[in-house]
XYZ file of C-alpha atoms in Angstrom:
196
model
C 140.738 -272.839 86.950
C 137.625 -271.256 88.192
C 135.101 -272.446 85.111
C 136.322 -275.901 86.221
C 135.486 -275.007 89.879
C 131.916 -273.429 88.852
C 131.175 -277.095 86.956
C 132.107 -279.253 89.638
C 131.039 -277.676 92.786
C 128.373 -274.891 92.083
C 124.886 -276.590 92.786
C 123.026 -274.523 90.618
C 125.540 -274.981 87.685
C 125.206 -278.657 88.325
C 121.397 -278.534 88.130
C 121.387 -276.490 85.300
C 123.685 -279.061 83.055
C 121.720 -282.348 84.590
C 118.603 -280.694 83.532
C 119.914 -279.953 80.143
C 121.034 -283.017 79.713
C 117.967 -284.614 81.030
C 115.952 -282.677 78.121
C 118.439 -284.415 75.520
C 117.698 -287.871 76.831
C 113.878 -286.720 76.948
C 114.026 -285.656 73.173
C 116.169 -288.834 72.231
C 113.303 -290.409 73.661
C 110.667 -288.964 71.482
C 112.474 -289.405 68.782
C 113.549 -292.827 69.217
C 109.762 -293.846 69.889
C 108.969 -292.235 66.476
C 111.730 -293.628 64.107
C 113.458 -296.894 65.525
C 112.436 -299.930 67.615
C 110.153 -299.191 70.680
C 112.882 -300.274 73.320
C 115.591 -297.762 72.769
C 112.919 -294.663 72.992
C 111.918 -297.148 76.273
C 115.260 -297.158 77.714
C 115.915 -293.161 77.163
C 112.634 -292.496 78.743
C 113.567 -294.721 82.063
C 117.168 -293.034 81.844
C 115.543 -289.488 81.839
C 113.154 -290.701 84.762
C 116.430 -292.257 86.936
C 118.106 -288.880 86.294
C 115.187 -286.867 87.397
C 114.207 -288.851 90.631
C 116.417 -286.718 93.381
C 114.880 -283.784 92.173
C 111.396 -284.972 92.146
C 111.850 -286.760 95.378
C 113.119 -283.551 97.415
C 110.753 -281.476 95.396
C 113.864 -278.959 94.687
C 114.776 -278.679 91.124
C 118.755 -278.227 92.465
C 118.914 -281.838 93.635
C 119.993 -283.494 90.900
C 123.152 -286.233 90.217
C 126.412 -284.771 89.214
C 126.050 -283.632 85.430
C 128.610 -285.987 84.297
C 126.642 -288.766 84.869
C 123.775 -286.995 83.032
C 126.151 -286.345 79.939
C 127.256 -289.949 79.961
C 123.876 -291.283 79.829
C 122.663 -288.521 76.993
C 125.942 -289.321 74.995
C 125.042 -293.196 75.125
C 121.532 -292.644 74.271
C 122.201 -289.934 71.534
C 125.125 -292.113 69.961
C 123.050 -295.494 69.811
C 120.011 -293.657 68.349
C 122.182 -292.019 65.524
C 123.822 -295.613 65.034
C 127.468 -294.321 65.937
C 129.070 -297.944 67.500
C 125.557 -299.156 68.455
C 126.932 -302.529 70.264
C 129.755 -300.141 72.360
C 126.906 -296.963 72.724
C 124.667 -299.523 73.937
C 126.340 -300.977 76.420
C 127.819 -297.305 77.640
C 123.884 -296.150 78.032
C 122.992 -299.245 79.954
C 125.641 -299.190 82.146
C 125.429 -295.302 82.826
C 121.908 -295.793 83.764
C 123.116 -298.709 86.485
C 125.520 -296.098 87.374
C 123.458 -293.330 88.004
C 120.958 -295.600 89.959
C 123.770 -296.658 92.223
C 125.084 -292.786 92.764
C 121.384 -292.016 93.675
C 121.440 -294.935 96.066
C 124.554 -293.758 97.719
C 124.188 -290.035 97.665
C 120.173 -289.181 98.413
C 119.540 -292.493 100.892
C 120.700 -293.759 104.024
C 122.520 -296.595 102.106
C 126.238 -296.113 102.388
C 128.621 -297.993 99.886
C 132.485 -298.481 100.078
C 133.859 -296.925 96.673
C 134.659 -300.281 95.652
C 131.555 -301.935 96.593
C 129.529 -299.236 94.603
C 131.841 -299.828 91.435
C 130.952 -303.685 92.045
C 127.262 -302.947 92.595
C 127.121 -300.807 89.621
C 128.505 -303.442 87.435
C 125.916 -306.030 89.175
C 123.105 -303.714 88.367
C 124.692 -302.972 84.779
C 124.055 -307.152 84.332
C 120.649 -306.966 85.475
C 119.721 -304.293 83.355
C 121.389 -306.086 80.382
C 119.529 -309.256 81.577
C 116.003 -307.503 81.550
C 116.996 -305.548 78.103
C 117.687 -309.106 76.508
C 114.470 -310.547 77.818
C 112.936 -307.235 76.194
C 114.625 -307.748 72.725
C 113.857 -311.425 72.919
C 109.701 -310.638 73.149
C 110.517 -307.534 70.702
C 111.982 -310.097 68.111
C 108.806 -312.627 68.501
C 106.097 -309.859 68.477
C 107.109 -307.154 66.387
C 109.861 -308.834 64.016
C 113.037 -306.811 64.963
C 115.938 -308.220 65.238
C 117.811 -307.777 68.592
C 119.218 -311.241 69.078
C 120.851 -313.083 66.510
C 122.701 -315.941 68.181
C 123.254 -317.444 71.675
C 127.317 -317.157 71.043
C 126.458 -313.165 70.066
C 124.274 -312.568 73.392
C 127.072 -314.546 75.553
C 129.683 -311.958 73.978
C 127.139 -308.934 74.672
C 127.357 -310.236 78.567
C 130.812 -310.403 78.335
C 130.899 -307.023 76.674
C 128.780 -305.430 79.277
C 130.662 -306.252 82.123
C 133.816 -304.811 80.593
C 132.429 -301.440 79.668
C 130.910 -301.245 83.276
C 134.046 -302.033 85.237
C 135.675 -299.542 82.889
C 133.122 -296.867 83.422
C 132.822 -297.308 87.183
C 136.628 -297.073 87.680
C 136.488 -293.766 85.398
C 133.899 -292.286 87.519
C 135.700 -293.286 90.894
C 138.773 -291.972 89.733
C 136.710 -288.642 88.905
C 134.823 -288.255 91.971
C 137.992 -288.936 94.127
C 139.810 -286.286 92.673
C 137.314 -283.700 91.800
C 134.684 -283.783 94.715
C 132.136 -283.043 92.664
C 129.409 -281.830 93.736
C 126.589 -284.706 94.455
C 129.403 -287.021 95.439
C 129.626 -288.492 98.953
C 131.948 -285.810 100.389
C 129.827 -282.837 98.456
C 126.384 -283.691 99.119
C 123.516 -281.740 97.281
C 121.608 -281.829 100.190
C 123.328 -281.263 103.327
C 123.368 -283.764 105.962
C 121.192 -281.507 108.546
C 118.837 -280.867 106.082
C 117.958 -284.578 104.851
């Protein structure tokens, strides 16, 4: 139990693990930019940028999102690059980036959201990201000869699948944060209220 406590509630441990996952995402971005279509490398770079926003804005390396979010982003981006269930892992990557944005808004700004609204907002943000991704895929197909979009029916099923994946991920993180009270969550902020 002490290791679980340290992994979940220690600010330095959280930051160290968070930076390890940022490093993994940056490495995957570099490899993706060299080996696979440009879009996945760009998504990985965006994901890494989103993960480091709190530390950059607060000018403190310890101010990071809860490390499980970084883990899910790193797993999604890595699995997608290596072609492991590319349809699902691509949605996990996009959904985890959207969830990271929502957690940053909730934890590091004056924005206050109920837990259920935060999950709904994460789903809406995921749909917005997926829409941008679809537009980027369309133009990549036109300009670079890639084949991201095969048919309109597939595109519609993509949107249904990404909604389901984002709902499941949002509910899992809601359950996790309510039970574990991880550092970086609302009840255990990385930056104490009086310091912000």
